[in-house]
XYZ file of C-alpha atoms in Angstrom:
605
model
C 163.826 95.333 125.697
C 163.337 93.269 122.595
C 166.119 93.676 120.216
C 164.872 96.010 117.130
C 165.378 93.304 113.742
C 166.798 94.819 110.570
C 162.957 94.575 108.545
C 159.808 94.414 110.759
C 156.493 93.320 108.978
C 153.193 92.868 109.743
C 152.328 90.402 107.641
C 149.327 88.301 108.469
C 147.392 85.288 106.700
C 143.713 85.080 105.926
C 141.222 82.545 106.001
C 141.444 80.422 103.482
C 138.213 80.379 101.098
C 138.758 77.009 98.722
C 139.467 73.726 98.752
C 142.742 74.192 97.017
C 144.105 77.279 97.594
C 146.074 78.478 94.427
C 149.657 79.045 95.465
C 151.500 82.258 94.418
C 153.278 82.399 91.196
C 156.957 82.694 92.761
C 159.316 84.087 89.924
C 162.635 81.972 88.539
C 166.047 83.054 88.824
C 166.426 81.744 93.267
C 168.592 80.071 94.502
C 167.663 78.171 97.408
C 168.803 78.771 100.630
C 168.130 75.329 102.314
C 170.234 73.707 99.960
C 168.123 70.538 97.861
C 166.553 68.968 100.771
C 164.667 71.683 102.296
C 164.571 72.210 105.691
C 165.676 70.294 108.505
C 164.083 71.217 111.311
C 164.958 71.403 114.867
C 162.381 72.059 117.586
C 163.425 73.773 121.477
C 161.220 74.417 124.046
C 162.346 76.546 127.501
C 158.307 77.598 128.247
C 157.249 73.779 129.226
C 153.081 73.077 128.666
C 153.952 70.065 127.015
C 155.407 71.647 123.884
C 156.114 69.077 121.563
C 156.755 68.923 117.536
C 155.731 65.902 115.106
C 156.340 65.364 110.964
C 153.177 64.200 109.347
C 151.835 63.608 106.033
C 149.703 65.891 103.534
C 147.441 65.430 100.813
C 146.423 67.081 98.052
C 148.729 70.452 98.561
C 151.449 71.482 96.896
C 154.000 70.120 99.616
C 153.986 66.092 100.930
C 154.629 66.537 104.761
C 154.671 69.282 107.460
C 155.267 69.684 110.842
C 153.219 69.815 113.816
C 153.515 72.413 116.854
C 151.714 72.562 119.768
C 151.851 73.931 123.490
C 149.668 74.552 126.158
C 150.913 77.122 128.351
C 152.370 80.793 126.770
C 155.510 81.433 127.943
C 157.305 84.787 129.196
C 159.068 85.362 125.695
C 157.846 84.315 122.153
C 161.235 82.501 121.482
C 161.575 80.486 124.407
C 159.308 78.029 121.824
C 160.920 77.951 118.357
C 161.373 75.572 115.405
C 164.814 76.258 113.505
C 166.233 74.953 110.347
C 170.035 76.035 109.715
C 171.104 77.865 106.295
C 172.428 76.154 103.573
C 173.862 79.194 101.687
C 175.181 82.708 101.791
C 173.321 85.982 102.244
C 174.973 89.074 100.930
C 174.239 92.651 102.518
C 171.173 94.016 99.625
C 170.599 90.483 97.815
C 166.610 90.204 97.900
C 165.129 87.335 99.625
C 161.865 85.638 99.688
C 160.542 83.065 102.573
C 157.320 81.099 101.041
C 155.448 78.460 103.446
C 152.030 77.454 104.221
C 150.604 77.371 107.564
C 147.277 76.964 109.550
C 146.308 76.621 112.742
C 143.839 73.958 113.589
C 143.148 74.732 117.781
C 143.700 78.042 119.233
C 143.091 79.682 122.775
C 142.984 83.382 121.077
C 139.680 84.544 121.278
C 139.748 85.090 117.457
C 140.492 81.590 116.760
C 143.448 82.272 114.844
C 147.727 80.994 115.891
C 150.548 83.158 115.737
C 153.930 82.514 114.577
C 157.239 84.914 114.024
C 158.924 84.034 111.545
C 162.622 85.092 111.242
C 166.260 85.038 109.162
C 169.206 85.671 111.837
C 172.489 84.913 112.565
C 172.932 81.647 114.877
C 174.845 83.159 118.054
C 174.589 85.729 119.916
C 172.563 88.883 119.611
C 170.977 86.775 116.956
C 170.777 89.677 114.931
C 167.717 89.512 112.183
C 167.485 90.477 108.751
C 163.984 89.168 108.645
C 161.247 89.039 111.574
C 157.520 88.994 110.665
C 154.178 88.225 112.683
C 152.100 85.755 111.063
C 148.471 84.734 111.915
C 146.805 81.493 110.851
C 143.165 80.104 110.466
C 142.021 76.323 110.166
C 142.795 76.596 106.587
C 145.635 76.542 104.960
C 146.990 79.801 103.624
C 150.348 80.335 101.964
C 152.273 83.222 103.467
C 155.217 85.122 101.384
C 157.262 87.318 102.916
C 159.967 89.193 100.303
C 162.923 91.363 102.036
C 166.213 93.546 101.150
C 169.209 91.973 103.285
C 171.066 94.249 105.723
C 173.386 92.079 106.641
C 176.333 89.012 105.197
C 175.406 85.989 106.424
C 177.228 83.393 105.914
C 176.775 79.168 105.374
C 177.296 77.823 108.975
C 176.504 80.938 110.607
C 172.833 82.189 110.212
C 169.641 80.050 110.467
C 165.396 81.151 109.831
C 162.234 79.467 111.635
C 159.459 80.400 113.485
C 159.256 81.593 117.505
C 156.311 80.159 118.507
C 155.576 81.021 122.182
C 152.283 82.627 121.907
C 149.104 81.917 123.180
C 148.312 78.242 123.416
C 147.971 76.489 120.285
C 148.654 74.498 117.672
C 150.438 75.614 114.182
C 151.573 73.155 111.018
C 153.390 74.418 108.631
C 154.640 73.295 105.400
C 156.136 74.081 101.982
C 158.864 76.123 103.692
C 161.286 77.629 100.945
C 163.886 80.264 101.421
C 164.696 81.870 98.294
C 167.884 84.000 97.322
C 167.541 86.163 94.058
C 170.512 88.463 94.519
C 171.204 92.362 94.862
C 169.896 92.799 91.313
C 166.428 91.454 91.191
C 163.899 93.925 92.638
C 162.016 93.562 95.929
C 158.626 94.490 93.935
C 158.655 91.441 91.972
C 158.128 89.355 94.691
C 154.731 88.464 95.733
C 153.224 89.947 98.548
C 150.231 88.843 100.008
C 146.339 90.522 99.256
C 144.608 89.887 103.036
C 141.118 90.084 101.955
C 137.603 87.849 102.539
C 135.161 86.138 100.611
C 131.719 89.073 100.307
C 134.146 91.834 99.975
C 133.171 92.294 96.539
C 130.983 95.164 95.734
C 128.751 93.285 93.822
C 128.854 90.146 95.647
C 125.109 88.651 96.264
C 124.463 88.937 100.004
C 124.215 92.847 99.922
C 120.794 93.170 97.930
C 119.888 90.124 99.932
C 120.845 92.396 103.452
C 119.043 95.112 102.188
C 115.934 93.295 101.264
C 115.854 92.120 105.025
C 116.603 95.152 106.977
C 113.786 96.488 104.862
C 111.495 93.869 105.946
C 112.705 94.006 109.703
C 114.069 96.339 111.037
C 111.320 98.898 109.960
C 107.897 99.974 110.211
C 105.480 102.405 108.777
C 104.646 104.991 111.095
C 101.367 106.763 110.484
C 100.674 110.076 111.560
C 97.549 112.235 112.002
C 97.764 115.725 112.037
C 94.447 117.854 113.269
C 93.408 121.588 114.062
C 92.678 122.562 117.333
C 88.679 122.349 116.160
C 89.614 118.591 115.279
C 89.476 119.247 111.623
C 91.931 117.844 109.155
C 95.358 119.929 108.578
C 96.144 119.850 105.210
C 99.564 120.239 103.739
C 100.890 120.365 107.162
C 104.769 119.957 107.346
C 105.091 116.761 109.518
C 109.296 116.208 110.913
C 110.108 112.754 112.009
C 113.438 112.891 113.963
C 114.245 109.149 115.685
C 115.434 109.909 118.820
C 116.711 106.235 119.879
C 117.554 102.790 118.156
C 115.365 99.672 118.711
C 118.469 97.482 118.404
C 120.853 97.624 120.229
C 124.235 99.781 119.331
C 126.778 99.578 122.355
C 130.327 98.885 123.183
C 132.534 98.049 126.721
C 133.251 101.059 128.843
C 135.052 100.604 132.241
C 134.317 102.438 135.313
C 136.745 104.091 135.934
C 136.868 105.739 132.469
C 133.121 107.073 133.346
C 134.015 108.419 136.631
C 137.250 110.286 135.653
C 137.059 113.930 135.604
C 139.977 114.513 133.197
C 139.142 116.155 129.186
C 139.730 112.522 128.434
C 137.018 111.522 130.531
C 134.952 114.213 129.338
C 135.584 112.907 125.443
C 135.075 109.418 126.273
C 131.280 110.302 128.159
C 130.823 112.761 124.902
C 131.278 109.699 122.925
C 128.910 106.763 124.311
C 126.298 109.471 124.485
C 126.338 110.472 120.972
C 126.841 106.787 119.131
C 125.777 103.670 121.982
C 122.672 102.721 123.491
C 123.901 99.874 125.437
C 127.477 98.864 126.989
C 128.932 96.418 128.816
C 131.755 96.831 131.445
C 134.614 95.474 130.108
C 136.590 93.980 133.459
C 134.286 95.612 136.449
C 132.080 93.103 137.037
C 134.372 90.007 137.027
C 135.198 87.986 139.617
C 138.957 89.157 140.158
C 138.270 92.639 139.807
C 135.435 92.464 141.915
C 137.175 91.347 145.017
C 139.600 94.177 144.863
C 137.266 96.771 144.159
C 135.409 96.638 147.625
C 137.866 98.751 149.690
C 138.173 101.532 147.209
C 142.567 101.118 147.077
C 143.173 99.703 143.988
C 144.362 101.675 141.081
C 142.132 100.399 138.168
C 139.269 99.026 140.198
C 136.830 100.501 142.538
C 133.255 99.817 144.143
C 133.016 103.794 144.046
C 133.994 104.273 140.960
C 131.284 101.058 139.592
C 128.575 102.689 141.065
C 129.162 106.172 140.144
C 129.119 105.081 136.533
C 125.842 102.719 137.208
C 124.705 105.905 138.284
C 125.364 107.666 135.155
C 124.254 105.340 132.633
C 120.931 105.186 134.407
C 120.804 108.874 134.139
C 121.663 109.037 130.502
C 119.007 106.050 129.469
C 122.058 103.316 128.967
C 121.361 99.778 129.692
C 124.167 97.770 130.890
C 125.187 94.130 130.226
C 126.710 92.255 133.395
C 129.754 90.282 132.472
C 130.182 88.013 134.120
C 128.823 85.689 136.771
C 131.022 82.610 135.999
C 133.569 81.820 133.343
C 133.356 78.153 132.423
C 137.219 77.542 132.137
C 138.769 76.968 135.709
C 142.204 77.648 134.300
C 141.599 81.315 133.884
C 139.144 84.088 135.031
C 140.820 84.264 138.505
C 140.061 80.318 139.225
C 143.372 78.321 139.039
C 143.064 77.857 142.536
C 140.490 75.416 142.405
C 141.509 73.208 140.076
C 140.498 69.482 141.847
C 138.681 71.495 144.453
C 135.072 71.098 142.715
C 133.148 71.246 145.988
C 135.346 74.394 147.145
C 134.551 75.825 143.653
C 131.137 75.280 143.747
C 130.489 77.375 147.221
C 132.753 80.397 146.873
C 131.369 80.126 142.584
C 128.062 80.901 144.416
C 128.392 82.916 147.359
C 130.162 85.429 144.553
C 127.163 85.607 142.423
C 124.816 85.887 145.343
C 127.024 89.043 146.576
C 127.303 90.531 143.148
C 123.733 89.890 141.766
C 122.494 91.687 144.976
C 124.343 94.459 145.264
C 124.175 95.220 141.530
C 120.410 94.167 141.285
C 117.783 95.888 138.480
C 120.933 98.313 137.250
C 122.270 95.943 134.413
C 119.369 94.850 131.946
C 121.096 91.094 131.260
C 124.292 88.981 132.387
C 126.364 86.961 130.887
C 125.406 84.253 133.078
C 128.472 81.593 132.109
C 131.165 82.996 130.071
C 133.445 80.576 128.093
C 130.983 77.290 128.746
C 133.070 75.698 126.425
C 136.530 77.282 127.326
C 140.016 75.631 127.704
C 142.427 73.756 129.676
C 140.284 72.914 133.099
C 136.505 73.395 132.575
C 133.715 73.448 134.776
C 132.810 70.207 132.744
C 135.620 68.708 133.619
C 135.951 70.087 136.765
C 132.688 69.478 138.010
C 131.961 66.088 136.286
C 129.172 67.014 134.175
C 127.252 69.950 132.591
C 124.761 69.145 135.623
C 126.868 72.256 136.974
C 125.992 74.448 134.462
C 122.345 73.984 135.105
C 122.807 74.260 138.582
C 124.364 78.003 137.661
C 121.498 78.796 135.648
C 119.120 77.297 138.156
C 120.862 79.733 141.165
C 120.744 82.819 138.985
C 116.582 82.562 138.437
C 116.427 82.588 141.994
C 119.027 85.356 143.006
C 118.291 87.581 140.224
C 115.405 89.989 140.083
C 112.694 88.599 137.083
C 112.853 90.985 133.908
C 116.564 90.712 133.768
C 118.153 88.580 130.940
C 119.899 85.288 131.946
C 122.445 84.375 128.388
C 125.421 82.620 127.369
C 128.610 83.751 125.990
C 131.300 82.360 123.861
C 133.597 83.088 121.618
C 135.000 81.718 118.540
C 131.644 80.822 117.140
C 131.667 83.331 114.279
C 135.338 83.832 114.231
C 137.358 80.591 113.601
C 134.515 78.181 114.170
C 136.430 75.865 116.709
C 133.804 75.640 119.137
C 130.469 76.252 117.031
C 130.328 72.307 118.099
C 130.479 72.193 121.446
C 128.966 75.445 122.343
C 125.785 73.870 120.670
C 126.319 70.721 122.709
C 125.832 72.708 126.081
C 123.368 74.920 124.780
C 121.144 71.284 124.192
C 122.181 70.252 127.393
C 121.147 73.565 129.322
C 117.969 73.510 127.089
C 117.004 69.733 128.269
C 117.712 70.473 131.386
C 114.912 73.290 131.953
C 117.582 75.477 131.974
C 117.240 77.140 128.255
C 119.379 81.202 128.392
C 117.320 83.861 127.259
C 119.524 84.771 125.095
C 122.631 83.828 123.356
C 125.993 85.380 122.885
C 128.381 85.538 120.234
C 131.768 87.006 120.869
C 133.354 88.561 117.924
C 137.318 89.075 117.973
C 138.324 88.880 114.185
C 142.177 88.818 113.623
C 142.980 88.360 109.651
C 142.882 84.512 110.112
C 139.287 84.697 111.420
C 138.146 86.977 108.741
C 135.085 84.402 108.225
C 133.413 84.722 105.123
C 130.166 86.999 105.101
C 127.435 84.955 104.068
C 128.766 82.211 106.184
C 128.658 84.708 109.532
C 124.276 84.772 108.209
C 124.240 80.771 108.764
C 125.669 80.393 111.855
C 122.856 82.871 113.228
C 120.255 80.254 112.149
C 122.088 77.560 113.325
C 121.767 78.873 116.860
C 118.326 80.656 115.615
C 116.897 77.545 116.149
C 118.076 76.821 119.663
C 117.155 80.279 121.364
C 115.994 83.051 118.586
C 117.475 85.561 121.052
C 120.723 85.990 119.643
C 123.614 89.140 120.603
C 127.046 90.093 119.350
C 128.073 90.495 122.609
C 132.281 91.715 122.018
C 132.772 92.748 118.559
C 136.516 94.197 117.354
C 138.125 93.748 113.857
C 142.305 93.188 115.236
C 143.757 93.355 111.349
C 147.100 95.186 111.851
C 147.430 98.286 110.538
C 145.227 98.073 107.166
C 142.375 100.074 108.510
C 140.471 99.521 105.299
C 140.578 96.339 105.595
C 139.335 96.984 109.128
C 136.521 99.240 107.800
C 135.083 97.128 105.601
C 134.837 94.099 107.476
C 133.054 96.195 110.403
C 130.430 97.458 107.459
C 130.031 93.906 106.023
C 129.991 92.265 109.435
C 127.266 94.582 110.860
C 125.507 94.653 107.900
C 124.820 91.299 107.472
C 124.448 90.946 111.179
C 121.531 93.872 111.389
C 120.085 91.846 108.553
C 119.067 88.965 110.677
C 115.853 88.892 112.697
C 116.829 87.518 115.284
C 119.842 89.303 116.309
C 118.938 91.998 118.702
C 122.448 94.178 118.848
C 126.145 94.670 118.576
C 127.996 95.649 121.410
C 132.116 96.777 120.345
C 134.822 95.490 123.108
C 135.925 99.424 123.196
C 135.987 101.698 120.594
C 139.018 104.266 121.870
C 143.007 103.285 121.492
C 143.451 104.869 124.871
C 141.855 102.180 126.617
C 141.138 99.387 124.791
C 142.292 95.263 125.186
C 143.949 95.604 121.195
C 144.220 99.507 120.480
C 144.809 98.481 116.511
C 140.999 97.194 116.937
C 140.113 100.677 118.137
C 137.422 102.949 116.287
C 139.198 106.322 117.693
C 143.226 106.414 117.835
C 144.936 107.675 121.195
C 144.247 111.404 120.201
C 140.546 110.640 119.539
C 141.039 111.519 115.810
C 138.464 108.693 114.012
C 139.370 105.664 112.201
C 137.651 104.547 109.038
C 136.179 101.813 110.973
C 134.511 104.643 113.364
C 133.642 106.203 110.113
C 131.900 102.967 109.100
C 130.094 102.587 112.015
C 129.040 106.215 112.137
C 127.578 106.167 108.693
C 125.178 103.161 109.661
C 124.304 103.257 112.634
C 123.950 107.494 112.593
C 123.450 108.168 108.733
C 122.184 104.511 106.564
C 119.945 103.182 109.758
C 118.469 106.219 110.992
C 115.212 107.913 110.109
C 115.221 111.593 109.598
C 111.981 112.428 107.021
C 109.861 115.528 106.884
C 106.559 115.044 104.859
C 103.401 117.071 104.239
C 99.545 115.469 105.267
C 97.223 115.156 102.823
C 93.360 116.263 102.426
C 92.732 114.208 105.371
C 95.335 115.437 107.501
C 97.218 112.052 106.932
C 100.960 111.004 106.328
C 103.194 107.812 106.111
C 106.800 107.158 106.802
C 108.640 103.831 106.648
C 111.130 104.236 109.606
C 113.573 102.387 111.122
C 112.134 100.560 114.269
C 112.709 102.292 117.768
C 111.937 105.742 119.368
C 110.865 108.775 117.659
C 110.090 112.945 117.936
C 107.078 113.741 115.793
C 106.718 117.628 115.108
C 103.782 119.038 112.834
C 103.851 122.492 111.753
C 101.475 124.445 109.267
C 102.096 128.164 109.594
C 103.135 129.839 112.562
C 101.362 126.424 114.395
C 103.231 123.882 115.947
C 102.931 120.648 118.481
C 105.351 117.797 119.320
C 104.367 114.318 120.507
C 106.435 111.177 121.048
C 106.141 107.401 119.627
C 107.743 104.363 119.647
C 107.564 102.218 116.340
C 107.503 98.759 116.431
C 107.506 96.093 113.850
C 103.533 96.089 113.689
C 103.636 99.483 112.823
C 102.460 102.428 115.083
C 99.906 105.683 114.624
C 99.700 109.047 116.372
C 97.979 112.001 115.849
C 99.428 115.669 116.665
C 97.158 118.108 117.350
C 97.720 121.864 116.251
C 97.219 124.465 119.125
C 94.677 127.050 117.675
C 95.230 130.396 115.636
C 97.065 131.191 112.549
């Protein structure tokens, strides 16, 4: 067990939104811990993938040079990678401290795009015991974090040090401007700058919501006319016409696992409850990949089971769910289950397709789309590389029109295309390639795992849909969390904005959440419902648009001529007309052209 540190923060950085970042106004009266010429740092490394350090030069911030640090592989433990820098003056137990850098992260394999780095204040032999230890995260910009703290401890010249462990996922941090700041026992923590983790279109005001609105006005509704007649065929007049939506044209979903459908426990029972009241789509999380797969077929294995897969197929085709398949291939060889084959292309490239041929037939018209290559662009050892060319990636595309039955949806999938940005390059590359090649997805994916590095500006989330708009105007957030620590109003608001400038575009057809419940879910702080199912304010967000602000409930009264008009949001609807004791129900979908239907009233008064 990790040894508990004196202060633990959660303190994370956001992305940056100008040029020149303005630097915090850190108060007089320090004295500096590193002594007058800042850090010296020294760099250890017992997690190998070619960790490495290296001093370069910076322009135009408020610092001249930084340091470099990169690794490949993640380690067991976060420290076994760490860059130190020895103290150059005394701590006393309750003097308030302040550590000040800047740091981004310019290549990350987190699926939000953003590093991670600990930073720490400890003594320098054993238990290393910390006054300070923080979890940073970093975007491609550079952000200055501040971290202000009450000592616990004495520390003395010689005998304490502060850094950063590093041993994360793999990535690469710099970091500069590092100060360590001593004001004393008497100055108070509060007058230390802490750090506002925000994003650029928070602002109530700010210009893209009017702009939002005006376009989920123009598409994503439709006037629906209805008719309302006697049982003689005559026109009712000032007949009260209800008009209850019943279903969502786009598509509202989240991942669900199997075994979480099939469980007859009351958390079972509350996790069912849930998709049916608030998704109409899903996507299984893990069930359908190619590891989990394999060990489902004899029905042993604790999480996954063939059994339990198509009991829950089973029920979301009785409760009118489509399912995404995720995933036939994963384009890095490095992970998804395919380390093995790494310089085995031609071993790869049978067993690759024998799986799909297995899975595609046994699953066949029960999902509605899959995710026919996950991670094209991917890390480490891709199928690219692998392989030779994207030639392979055709080839997939090519095998999965022929295996698949037609009607079901053949897309793409990658992630940090909204979040970060690292890969908004290359995943357009392949898409080109694919699209050359006769091969052109039906649709294209966009995962969506935020962290506060990756909090990507709003309006900027609206262009990247018509960059790819232009490629395939089929377009999906396919896993969609908001990972921002334990400010849930920070995570509220960025769902809101994020989905609301994401229903906004036309060619976006749905948002599907990577989980929504802390009992089961890949980052249970990105959760919509905590552990005891009591709701977040980011479930309350997403209730109040997708069940309250986008959904049509109107009643309305015909006319002379028996006529009404409501302007509903596009999908399925419950029409009831009632004058009197009279009533009749019909059903109607709305689509963007519009739709009519007439109700006729069953005879008498």
């Amino acid at each position: 067990m990790r040894r508990r540190s004196a202060l633990m923060l959660m303190l994370v950085g956001s992305r940056l939104l100008a040029a020149t970042p303005k630097p915090a106004e850190i108060p007089e009266g320090s004295t500096s811990l590193l002594g007058k010429t800042g850090p010296t740092w020294r760099f250890s490394s017992a997690g190998g993938g070619n960790a490495k350090m290296a001093v370069f030069d910076v322009a135009g911030m408020p610092f001249n040079q930084a340091i470099r640090l990169t690794h490949t592989l993640r380690p067991k433990q976060s420290w076994s990678i760490q860059a130190v820098t020895e103290l150059n003056g005394n701590i006393s137990k309750g003097d308030v401290c302040l550590m000040v850098f800047w740091v981004r992260s310019p290549e990350s394999a987190d699926e939000s795009g953003d590093g991670v780095a600990a930073p720490f204040v400890q003594k320098n032999s054993a238990p290393h015991t910390k006054i300070l230890r923080a979890r940073i995260t970093a975007g491609r910009e550079w952000r200055q974090i501040t971290l202000p703290f009450r000592s616990k401890l004495n520390l003395k010249m010689g005998a304490s040090n502060g850094g950063f462990h590093l041993g994360f996922h793999p990535q690469t941090l710099e970091i500069g401007g590092f100060q360590l700041l001593n004001y004393g026992e008497n100055s108070p923590l509060s007058a230390l700058p802490r750090m506002k983790i925000t994003y650029k279109g928070r602002e109530p005001a700010a210009a893209w919501r009017q702009e939002a609105r005006d376009r989920i006005e123009k598409h994503r509704k439709g006037n629906l006319a209805v008719t309302v007649l006697n049982a003689d065929g005559t026109p009712a007049v000032e007949a009260d016409v209800k008009v209850e939506m019943t279903r969502h044209a786009f598509g509202f979903g989240t991942a669900l696992t199997a075994r979480w459908l099939a469980s007859d426990t009351p958390n079972g029972d509350a996790y069912r409850e849930i998709v049916k009241s608030h998704y109409n789509k899903m996507v299984f999380e893990n069930d359908l990949k190619w590891g989990p797969w394999k060990v489902s077929q004899d029905n042993k294995h604790r999480t996954f089971r063939k059994e339990w897969l198509d009991e829950a197929l089973r029920w979301l085709q009785s409760n009118n769910i489509p399912a995404r398949g995720h995933w036939l291939s994963w384009g890095s060889v490095t992970s998804g289950g395919q380390k093995q084959y790494v310089g085995k292309a031609a071993e790869h490239r049978h067993d690759l397709f024998a799986h799909i041929r297995e899975k595609v037939g046994h699953v066949g018209t029960r999902v509605c789309e899959w995710d026919v290559i996950n991670h094209p662009v991917g890390w480490g050892v891709t199928y690219e590389e692998l392989h030779g060319s994207l030639d392979f990636h055709v080839d997939i595309f090519k095998l999965c029109r022929e295996a698949i039955p037609k009607g079901i949806g053949l897309w793409i999938n990658e992630g940090q295309i909204l979040p970060g940005g690292g890969r908004r390059g290359d995943y357009e590359r392949i898409l080109r390639y694919l699209i050359e090649h006769g091969q052109t997805p039906d649709g294209i994916g966009f995962m969506g795992h935020f962290g506060t590095g990756s909090l990507t500006p709003i309006p900027e989330i609206y262009h990247v849909y018509d960059r790819y708009a232009k490629l395939v105007p089929n377009l999906q957030i396919t896993e969609f969390d908001v990972n921002v620590g334990g400010d849930e109003q920070l995570q509220a608001d960025y769902l809101r904005d994020f989905m609301t400038i994401t229903f906004s575009h036309p060619h976006v057809n749905g948002i599907v959440m990577w989980g929504f419940w802390a009992g089961k879910h890949w980052k249970p702080e990105a959760a919509l419902y905590r552990k005891d199912w009591s709701i977040k304010p980011a479930g309350k967000a997403w209730d109040d648009l997708v069940l309250n602000q986008w959904w049509t409930r109107e009643t309305v009264r015909t006319d002379p001529a028996g006529h009404c008009t409501v302007r509903g949001f596009l999908g399925e609807y419950k029409i009831t007309a009632k004058e009197g004791k009279r009533e009749a129900t019909t059903s109607v979908a709305l689509s963007a052209d519009g739709e009519s239907c007439t109700v006729t009233l069953p005879a008498g008064k």
